[in-house]
Amino acid sequence: MTFLTASKEVWGILSLWLSLVQMLYVFNFFRYIQIGKRRSNVRCIALCLTNFVLLQILFQHMDGEMLCPVSLPLWQLLLIIALLTVLAFAEQWRIAKWNRTHISATSIKEALDILRKAWDGLCSGQANGLIKAGPEPIYELPGGRVYSFRQEEISLEVGTVQAIFATDVTEEYALTRELAKKQRQVGIINARLKALLGTIEYVTMSRELLQLKVALHDNLGRSLLAAKRYVLNPEGVDPKDLFAIWKQNLSHLIGEGPEEWQVPYYIAKKEAATLGIDLQIVGTLPEEETILSVIDQAISTHVINVLRHANGHVAMVQIWEEEKEYNITFTNDGDAPTEPIRETGGLGNLKQQVEALGGSMELSASPRFKMILTIPKGEGKTWHGKQ
């Protein structure tokens, strides 16, 4: 079969094929003009003209003029068109290769557009890996290198240009992070010292209370001795002095209730306030003497862990009182644990004390940290004020 004996549909397909190839040659021609490659441009012009002539012949056949009949076998014509197509794409490949290894006006424009887009992303905070946004952004590369960027206006003879400078600040940033980590550790230590001072204050007040108790005990002893002397020898003791002594001692025994610092969980609550943690208690904390110290330690341990490990600001404690036990749940508003929770340190000591009372401690990390204490109700007496 030759081209002349082929159907009109075949003529149309081949003509469309050559038209697309012709457009590709024209595009290559203008690209060669832009990049200034004269020798390649001459080759491209020759191939473009060859393709154009063949396309015109096919158009004449389709119009019925046949000024230059094509009697080639159809497979040979297809081979020629395929060769022209391959050569057109080869020119495309040469242009693409040249663009990758040379600088042109187009590549400069594309680079400036990419640079402007990258700068806008850094300033607006939309770039991945951005550490700091704003007029002087800081960016961390996937490999770990950190760069600081700044934009400056430079004056030249032909005018002013905007320049973007990048400075490698990897070591400085690492030192800054290490310093911030140490400052945070120092802050925790300072907070613990403040809480310790509160504990020392509590111990001092307890010692002073003990001294008052001893003094009161001595005064009562003297009052009893004075009363005994009055009973044995009424003339040797003034009744008014005896009455004054007993009145003074009895006034110490008649109290208006416990002081603020004597209330259960006072130290734990004050420690949370000192550390800047909002301690929120839902329900009524048990005041049985047998379990009071354990729950007090649980609250203190929870507050410290919220600050040290969760970076939180709120420590929540919820109490449910059952018929024979207390269920106490500890949560916070901080970060969820990223590693398995280890029952060491404060948590380990707390678990031992809870189990010593016949209770249990459950820990969970998903979706957030939660600690649940189940403590049987004690059989001892309830705290009723200062002792």
Tab-separated table of C-alpha atoms in Angstrom, residues 6-379:
chain	number	residue	atom	x	y	z
A	6	ALA	CA	-4.420	4.907	1.507
A	7	SER	CA	-7.723	6.128	2.877
A	8	LYS	CA	-8.472	9.747	3.681
A	9	GLU	CA	-8.462	8.882	7.371
A	10	VAL	CA	-4.821	7.769	7.083
A	11	TRP	CA	-4.026	11.021	5.232
A	12	GLY	CA	-5.615	13.029	8.038
A	13	ILE	CA	-3.750	11.191	10.797
A	14	LEU	CA	-0.373	11.590	9.082
A	15	SER	CA	-1.044	15.273	8.370
A	16	LEU	CA	-1.957	15.928	12.015
A	17	TRP	CA	1.157	14.056	13.137
A	18	LEU	CA	3.404	16.160	10.925
A	19	SER	CA	1.639	19.351	12.055
A	20	LEU	CA	2.457	18.610	15.698
A	21	VAL	CA	6.069	17.816	14.778
A	22	GLN	CA	6.210	21.087	12.826
A	23	MET	CA	5.066	23.033	15.900
A	24	LEU	CA	7.802	21.338	17.926
A	25	TYR	CA	10.450	22.377	15.370
A	26	VAL	CA	9.213	25.966	15.439
A	27	PHE	CA	9.431	26.001	19.237
A	28	ASN	CA	12.973	24.599	19.070
A	29	PHE	CA	13.901	27.250	16.523
A	30	PHE	CA	12.883	30.111	18.809
A	31	ARG	CA	14.579	28.498	21.817
A	32	TYR	CA	17.849	28.285	19.860
A	33	ILE	CA	17.489	31.967	19.025
A	34	GLN	CA	17.069	32.771	22.735
A	35	ILE	CA	20.122	30.830	23.834
A	36	GLY	CA	22.233	31.978	20.875
A	37	LYS	CA	23.313	28.585	19.452
A	38	ARG	CA	23.746	29.359	15.739
A	39	ARG	CA	25.026	25.991	14.566
A	40	SER	CA	22.178	24.151	16.263
A	41	ASN	CA	19.770	26.722	14.861
A	42	VAL	CA	20.891	25.983	11.293
A	43	ARG	CA	20.335	22.259	11.842
A	44	CYS	CA	16.929	22.947	13.358
A	45	ILE	CA	15.968	25.150	10.374
A	46	ALA	CA	16.938	22.416	7.898
A	47	LEU	CA	14.865	19.795	9.727
A	48	CYS	CA	11.988	22.254	10.099
A	49	LEU	CA	11.957	22.984	6.356
A	50	THR	CA	12.084	19.282	5.521
A	51	ASN	CA	9.121	18.594	7.764
A	52	PHE	CA	7.286	21.631	6.370
A	53	VAL	CA	7.761	20.529	2.728
A	54	LEU	CA	6.524	17.027	3.499
A	55	LEU	CA	3.543	18.461	5.343
A	56	GLN	CA	2.640	20.697	2.378
A	57	ILE	CA	2.787	17.724	0.015
A	58	LEU	CA	0.383	15.815	2.233
A	59	PHE	CA	-1.951	18.830	2.362
A	60	GLN	CA	-1.919	18.983	-1.487
A	61	HIS	CA	-2.882	15.351	-1.659
A	62	MET	CA	-5.745	15.977	0.721
A	63	ASP	CA	-6.934	18.928	-1.431
A	64	GLY	CA	-6.695	16.795	-4.557
A	65	GLU	CA	-4.050	18.922	-6.354
A	66	MET	CA	-1.218	16.360	-6.272
A	67	LEU	CA	1.452	18.702	-7.677
A	68	CYS	CA	4.068	16.342	-6.261
A	69	PRO	CA	2.567	12.866	-6.007
A	70	VAL	CA	3.924	10.647	-3.249
A	71	SER	CA	4.147	7.098	-4.490
A	72	LEU	CA	6.318	5.801	-1.659
A	73	PRO	CA	5.133	2.736	0.169
A	74	LEU	CA	3.198	3.665	3.248
A	75	TRP	CA	5.711	2.032	5.611
A	76	GLN	CA	8.558	4.125	4.153
A	77	LEU	CA	6.576	7.314	4.623
A	78	LEU	CA	5.801	6.325	8.203
A	79	LEU	CA	9.503	5.679	8.770
A	80	ILE	CA	10.406	9.171	7.495
A	81	ILE	CA	7.773	10.835	9.693
A	82	ALA	CA	8.932	8.810	12.703
A	83	LEU	CA	12.543	9.850	12.019
A	84	LEU	CA	11.547	13.514	11.843
A	85	THR	CA	9.687	13.103	15.154
A	86	VAL	CA	12.706	11.491	16.823
A	87	LEU	CA	14.976	14.281	15.564
A	88	ALA	CA	12.553	16.921	16.896
A	89	PHE	CA	12.607	15.370	20.344
A	90	ALA	CA	16.385	15.026	20.125
A	91	GLU	CA	16.569	18.792	19.627
A	92	GLN	CA	14.339	19.169	22.673
A	93	TRP	CA	16.735	17.013	24.683
A	94	ARG	CA	19.745	19.096	23.559
A	95	ILE	CA	17.965	22.292	24.619
A	96	ALA	CA	17.044	20.809	28.012
A	97	LYS	CA	20.630	19.612	28.538
A	98	TRP	CA	21.969	23.047	27.665
A	99	ASN	CA	19.559	24.681	30.126
A	100	ARG	CA	20.834	22.444	32.937
A	101	THR	CA	24.483	23.385	32.336
A	102	HIS	CA	24.253	27.023	31.195
A	103	ILE	CA	22.843	30.285	32.456
A	104	SER	CA	20.375	32.131	30.286
A	105	ALA	CA	17.920	34.972	30.696
A	106	THR	CA	15.130	32.448	31.166
A	107	SER	CA	17.014	30.481	33.800
A	108	ILE	CA	17.840	33.726	35.631
A	109	LYS	CA	14.165	34.724	35.623
A	110	GLU	CA	13.116	31.276	36.848
A	111	ALA	CA	15.743	31.390	39.593
A	112	LEU	CA	14.581	34.833	40.736
A	113	ASP	CA	10.963	33.668	40.796
A	114	ILE	CA	11.909	30.627	42.881
A	115	LEU	CA	14.041	32.782	45.185
A	116	ARG	CA	11.201	35.267	45.695
A	117	LYS	CA	8.763	32.461	46.414
A	118	ALA	CA	11.180	30.853	48.873
A	119	TRP	CA	11.758	34.179	50.649
A	120	ASP	CA	8.021	34.798	50.967
A	121	GLY	CA	7.592	31.295	52.432
A	122	LEU	CA	10.356	31.889	54.979
A	123	CYS	CA	8.983	35.269	56.075
A	124	SER	CA	5.369	34.075	56.310
A	125	GLY	CA	6.214	30.878	58.220
A	126	GLN	CA	4.873	28.480	55.552
A	127	ALA	CA	8.150	26.674	54.803
A	128	ASN	CA	8.748	23.188	56.196
A	129	GLY	CA	11.655	23.073	58.622
A	130	LEU	CA	11.299	26.725	59.539
A	131	ILE	CA	12.537	27.537	63.040
A	132	LYS	CA	11.818	31.256	63.088
A	133	ALA	CA	9.745	33.355	60.672
A	134	GLY	CA	9.778	37.101	60.144
A	135	PRO	CA	12.204	39.568	58.519
A	136	GLU	CA	15.223	37.461	59.586
A	137	PRO	CA	14.048	33.839	59.317
A	138	ILE	CA	16.013	30.824	60.518
A	139	TYR	CA	15.684	27.556	58.588
A	140	GLU	CA	16.929	24.023	59.304
A	141	LEU	CA	17.841	21.823	56.342
A	142	PRO	CA	16.961	18.103	56.324
A	143	GLY	CA	20.617	17.290	57.002
A	144	GLY	CA	20.608	19.308	60.215
A	145	ARG	CA	22.399	22.437	59.009
A	146	VAL	CA	20.801	25.682	60.199
A	147	TYR	CA	20.902	28.955	58.235
A	148	SER	CA	19.881	32.494	59.099
A	149	PHE	CA	18.583	34.658	56.235
A	150	ARG	CA	18.399	38.417	55.884
A	151	GLN	CA	17.508	40.779	53.044
A	152	GLU	CA	19.502	43.930	52.345
A	153	GLU	CA	19.388	46.685	49.735
A	154	ILE	CA	22.673	47.169	47.879
A	155	SER	CA	23.458	50.304	45.866
A	156	LEU	CA	25.148	49.825	42.484
A	157	GLU	CA	26.100	52.232	39.710
A	158	VAL	CA	23.019	51.260	37.716
A	159	GLY	CA	20.681	51.457	40.727
A	160	THR	CA	19.764	49.427	43.812
A	161	VAL	CA	19.156	45.695	44.117
A	162	GLN	CA	17.669	43.504	46.845
A	163	ALA	CA	20.128	40.858	48.046
A	164	ILE	CA	19.389	37.868	50.282
A	165	PHE	CA	22.229	36.610	52.463
A	166	ALA	CA	22.369	33.173	54.122
A	167	THR	CA	24.625	32.553	57.126
A	168	ASP	CA	25.441	29.132	58.550
A	169	VAL	CA	24.482	29.317	62.235
A	170	THR	CA	24.412	25.589	62.981
A	171	GLU	CA	26.869	25.755	65.882
A	172	GLU	CA	25.328	28.919	67.322
A	173	TYR	CA	21.835	27.420	67.148
A	174	ALA	CA	23.033	24.212	68.836
A	175	LEU	CA	24.578	26.256	71.640
A	176	THR	CA	21.374	28.294	71.952
A	177	ARG	CA	19.258	25.151	72.280
A	178	GLU	CA	21.659	23.732	74.853
A	179	LEU	CA	21.533	26.986	76.794
A	180	ALA	CA	17.719	27.015	76.673
A	181	LYS	CA	17.671	23.415	77.928
A	182	LYS	CA	19.974	24.286	80.816
A	183	GLN	CA	17.942	27.389	81.626
A	184	ARG	CA	14.827	25.261	81.802
A	185	GLN	CA	16.602	22.791	84.092
A	186	VAL	CA	17.751	25.676	86.270
A	187	GLY	CA	14.179	26.973	86.345
A	188	ILE	CA	12.951	23.587	87.556
A	189	ILE	CA	15.657	23.485	90.221
A	190	ASN	CA	14.768	26.998	91.366
A	191	ALA	CA	11.110	26.032	91.527
A	192	ARG	CA	11.988	22.960	93.559
A	193	LEU	CA	14.078	25.114	95.900
A	194	LYS	CA	11.143	27.464	96.374
A	195	ALA	CA	8.917	24.501	97.140
A	196	LEU	CA	11.576	23.195	99.534
A	197	LEU	CA	11.588	26.554	101.292
A	198	GLY	CA	7.835	26.165	101.725
A	199	THR	CA	8.423	22.737	103.237
A	200	ILE	CA	11.061	24.162	105.546
A	201	GLU	CA	8.570	26.835	106.554
A	202	TYR	CA	6.055	24.103	107.358
A	203	VAL	CA	8.639	22.174	109.387
A	204	THR	CA	9.622	25.344	111.256
A	205	MET	CA	6.005	26.084	112.089
A	206	SER	CA	5.520	22.485	113.214
A	207	ARG	CA	8.561	22.792	115.459
A	208	GLU	CA	7.234	26.028	116.901
A	209	LEU	CA	3.889	24.324	117.510
A	210	LEU	CA	5.711	21.512	119.314
A	211	GLN	CA	7.460	24.055	121.509
A	212	LEU	CA	4.081	25.631	122.274
A	213	LYS	CA	2.718	22.210	123.217
A	214	VAL	CA	5.685	21.605	125.527
A	215	ALA	CA	5.222	25.030	127.117
A	216	LEU	CA	1.499	24.396	127.513
A	217	HIS	CA	2.253	21.034	129.093
A	218	ASP	CA	4.607	22.691	131.560
A	219	ASN	CA	2.053	25.400	132.367
A	220	LEU	CA	-0.629	22.796	132.987
A	221	GLY	CA	1.783	20.951	135.285
A	222	ARG	CA	2.427	24.111	137.278
A	223	SER	CA	-1.309	24.802	137.428
A	224	LEU	CA	-1.961	21.349	138.808
A	225	LEU	CA	0.773	21.808	141.411
A	226	ALA	CA	-0.658	25.197	142.410
A	227	ALA	CA	-4.144	23.666	142.689
A	228	LYS	CA	-2.751	20.864	144.838
A	229	ARG	CA	-1.076	23.351	147.189
A	230	TYR	CA	-4.320	25.316	147.420
A	231	VAL	CA	-6.241	22.176	148.344
A	232	LEU	CA	-3.674	21.231	151.010
A	233	ASN	CA	-3.056	24.785	152.299
A	234	PRO	CA	-5.656	27.331	151.155
A	235	GLU	CA	-3.965	30.152	153.073
A	236	GLY	CA	-0.644	29.666	151.225
A	237	VAL	CA	-2.053	30.320	147.700
A	238	ASP	CA	-3.916	33.383	146.460
A	239	PRO	CA	-7.182	32.224	144.798
A	240	LYS	CA	-7.004	35.100	142.294
A	241	ASP	CA	-3.537	34.033	141.088
A	242	LEU	CA	-4.691	30.434	140.800
A	243	PHE	CA	-7.751	31.478	138.808
A	244	ALA	CA	-5.588	33.619	136.465
A	245	ILE	CA	-3.220	30.708	135.795
A	246	TRP	CA	-6.069	28.308	134.925
A	247	LYS	CA	-7.804	30.920	132.765
A	248	GLN	CA	-4.638	31.475	130.732
A	249	ASN	CA	-4.049	27.762	130.183
A	250	LEU	CA	-7.658	27.077	129.242
A	251	SER	CA	-7.575	29.885	126.678
A	252	HIS	CA	-4.849	27.978	124.790
A	253	LEU	CA	-6.992	24.853	124.708
A	254	ILE	CA	-10.026	26.625	123.257
A	255	GLY	CA	-9.156	27.118	119.582
A	256	GLU	CA	-11.139	28.484	116.675
A	257	GLY	CA	-10.035	25.715	114.335
A	258	PRO	CA	-6.785	24.774	112.572
A	259	GLU	CA	-4.470	27.328	111.001
A	260	GLU	CA	-4.225	27.454	107.194
A	261	TRP	CA	-0.836	25.724	107.167
A	262	GLN	CA	-2.208	22.866	109.280
A	263	VAL	CA	-4.899	21.881	106.760
A	264	PRO	CA	-4.258	18.556	104.941
A	265	TYR	CA	-2.476	18.802	101.548
A	266	TYR	CA	-1.352	22.361	102.382
A	267	ILE	CA	2.241	21.667	101.327
A	268	ALA	CA	1.234	19.963	98.043
A	269	LYS	CA	-1.063	22.836	97.096
A	270	LYS	CA	1.501	25.465	98.017
A	271	GLU	CA	4.191	23.588	96.087
A	272	ALA	CA	1.997	23.583	92.950
A	273	ALA	CA	1.363	27.320	93.258
A	274	THR	CA	5.084	27.971	93.742
A	275	LEU	CA	5.940	25.982	90.601
A	276	GLY	CA	3.353	27.880	88.557
A	277	ILE	CA	1.059	24.851	88.173
A	278	ASP	CA	-2.702	25.335	88.422
A	279	LEU	CA	-3.804	22.473	90.694
A	280	GLN	CA	-7.466	21.707	89.993
A	281	ILE	CA	-9.144	19.276	92.417
A	282	VAL	CA	-12.576	17.871	91.558
A	283	GLY	CA	-14.241	16.147	94.492
A	284	THR	CA	-13.216	15.874	98.132
A	285	LEU	CA	-9.770	14.585	99.021
A	286	PRO	CA	-9.727	11.883	101.721
A	287	GLU	CA	-8.643	13.025	105.184
A	288	GLU	CA	-8.107	9.635	106.791
A	289	GLU	CA	-4.765	9.649	108.574
A	290	THR	CA	-3.755	6.230	107.226
A	291	ILE	CA	-3.880	7.341	103.574
A	292	LEU	CA	-3.446	11.115	103.824
A	293	SER	CA	0.341	11.051	103.425
A	294	VAL	CA	0.175	8.754	100.367
A	295	ILE	CA	-2.270	10.973	98.505
A	296	ASP	CA	-0.244	14.023	99.499
A	297	GLN	CA	2.838	12.422	97.919
A	298	ALA	CA	0.819	11.447	94.815
A	299	ILE	CA	-0.256	15.066	94.269
A	300	SER	CA	3.307	16.327	94.777
A	301	THR	CA	4.740	13.724	92.353
A	302	HIS	CA	2.068	14.526	89.767
A	303	VAL	CA	2.767	18.270	89.939
A	304	ILE	CA	6.511	17.741	89.457
A	305	ASN	CA	5.965	15.392	86.474
A	306	VAL	CA	3.582	17.863	84.819
A	307	LEU	CA	6.275	20.519	84.970
A	308	ARG	CA	9.298	18.361	84.171
A	309	HIS	CA	8.043	15.907	81.550
A	310	ALA	CA	4.758	17.236	80.116
A	311	ASN	CA	5.576	20.963	79.915
A	312	GLY	CA	2.057	21.563	81.216
A	313	HIS	CA	0.452	24.279	83.280
A	314	VAL	CA	-2.621	22.542	84.738
A	315	ALA	CA	-2.658	19.432	86.960
A	316	MET	CA	-6.105	17.871	87.384
A	317	VAL	CA	-7.086	15.538	90.240
A	318	GLN	CA	-10.532	13.876	90.295
A	319	ILE	CA	-11.770	11.895	93.299
A	320	TRP	CA	-14.580	9.336	93.302
A	321	GLU	CA	-15.548	7.865	96.674
A	322	GLU	CA	-16.951	4.349	96.552
A	323	GLU	CA	-18.321	2.281	99.400
A	324	LYS	CA	-15.010	0.646	100.255
A	325	GLU	CA	-12.384	2.554	98.291
A	326	TYR	CA	-11.270	5.812	96.711
A	327	ASN	CA	-10.617	6.132	92.974
A	328	ILE	CA	-8.345	9.100	92.220
A	329	THR	CA	-7.453	10.091	88.639
A	330	PHE	CA	-4.499	12.366	87.793
A	331	THR	CA	-4.328	14.112	84.371
A	332	ASN	CA	-2.783	17.276	82.907
A	333	ASP	CA	-2.919	19.652	79.935
A	334	GLY	CA	0.669	19.046	78.815
A	335	ASP	CA	2.254	16.995	76.035
A	336	ALA	CA	1.449	13.309	75.728
A	337	PRO	CA	4.358	10.958	76.572
A	338	THR	CA	6.466	10.010	73.544
A	339	GLU	CA	8.114	7.042	75.273
A	340	PRO	CA	6.832	4.228	77.497
A	341	ILE	CA	6.255	5.377	81.085
A	342	ARG	CA	8.765	3.909	83.485
A	343	GLU	CA	7.715	3.363	87.094
A	344	THR	CA	10.923	4.711	88.584
A	345	GLY	CA	11.797	7.548	90.938
A	346	GLY	CA	8.745	9.266	92.371
A	347	LEU	CA	6.277	7.010	90.554
A	348	GLY	CA	8.065	3.899	91.790
A	349	ASN	CA	8.035	5.050	95.418
A	350	LEU	CA	4.393	6.064	95.119
A	351	LYS	CA	3.403	2.655	93.744
A	352	GLN	CA	5.101	0.910	96.648
A	353	GLN	CA	3.230	3.031	99.191
A	354	VAL	CA	-0.127	2.541	97.444
A	355	GLU	CA	0.361	-1.239	97.254
A	356	ALA	CA	1.391	-1.249	100.926
A	357	LEU	CA	-2.107	0.046	101.714
A	358	GLY	CA	-3.649	-2.720	99.591
A	359	GLY	CA	-4.325	-0.436	96.620
A	360	SER	CA	-3.175	-0.286	92.998
A	361	MET	CA	-1.747	2.217	90.537
A	362	GLU	CA	-2.483	2.239	86.781
A	363	LEU	CA	-0.616	4.357	84.203
A	364	SER	CA	-1.580	5.071	80.582
A	365	ALA	CA	0.024	7.299	77.930
A	366	SER	CA	-2.576	7.319	75.143
A	367	PRO	CA	-4.141	9.575	74.126
A	368	ARG	CA	-2.781	11.559	77.093
A	369	PHE	CA	-1.091	10.773	80.378
A	370	LYS	CA	-3.386	9.364	83.064
A	371	MET	CA	-2.653	7.907	86.491
A	372	ILE	CA	-5.393	6.138	88.456
A	373	LEU	CA	-4.973	5.247	92.131
A	374	THR	CA	-7.351	2.822	93.796
A	375	ILE	CA	-6.939	3.013	97.578
A	376	PRO	CA	-9.061	1.105	100.111
A	377	LYS	CA	-10.663	3.218	102.794
A	378	GLY	CA	-8.655	3.266	105.981
A	379	GLU	CA	-9.904	2.177	109.401
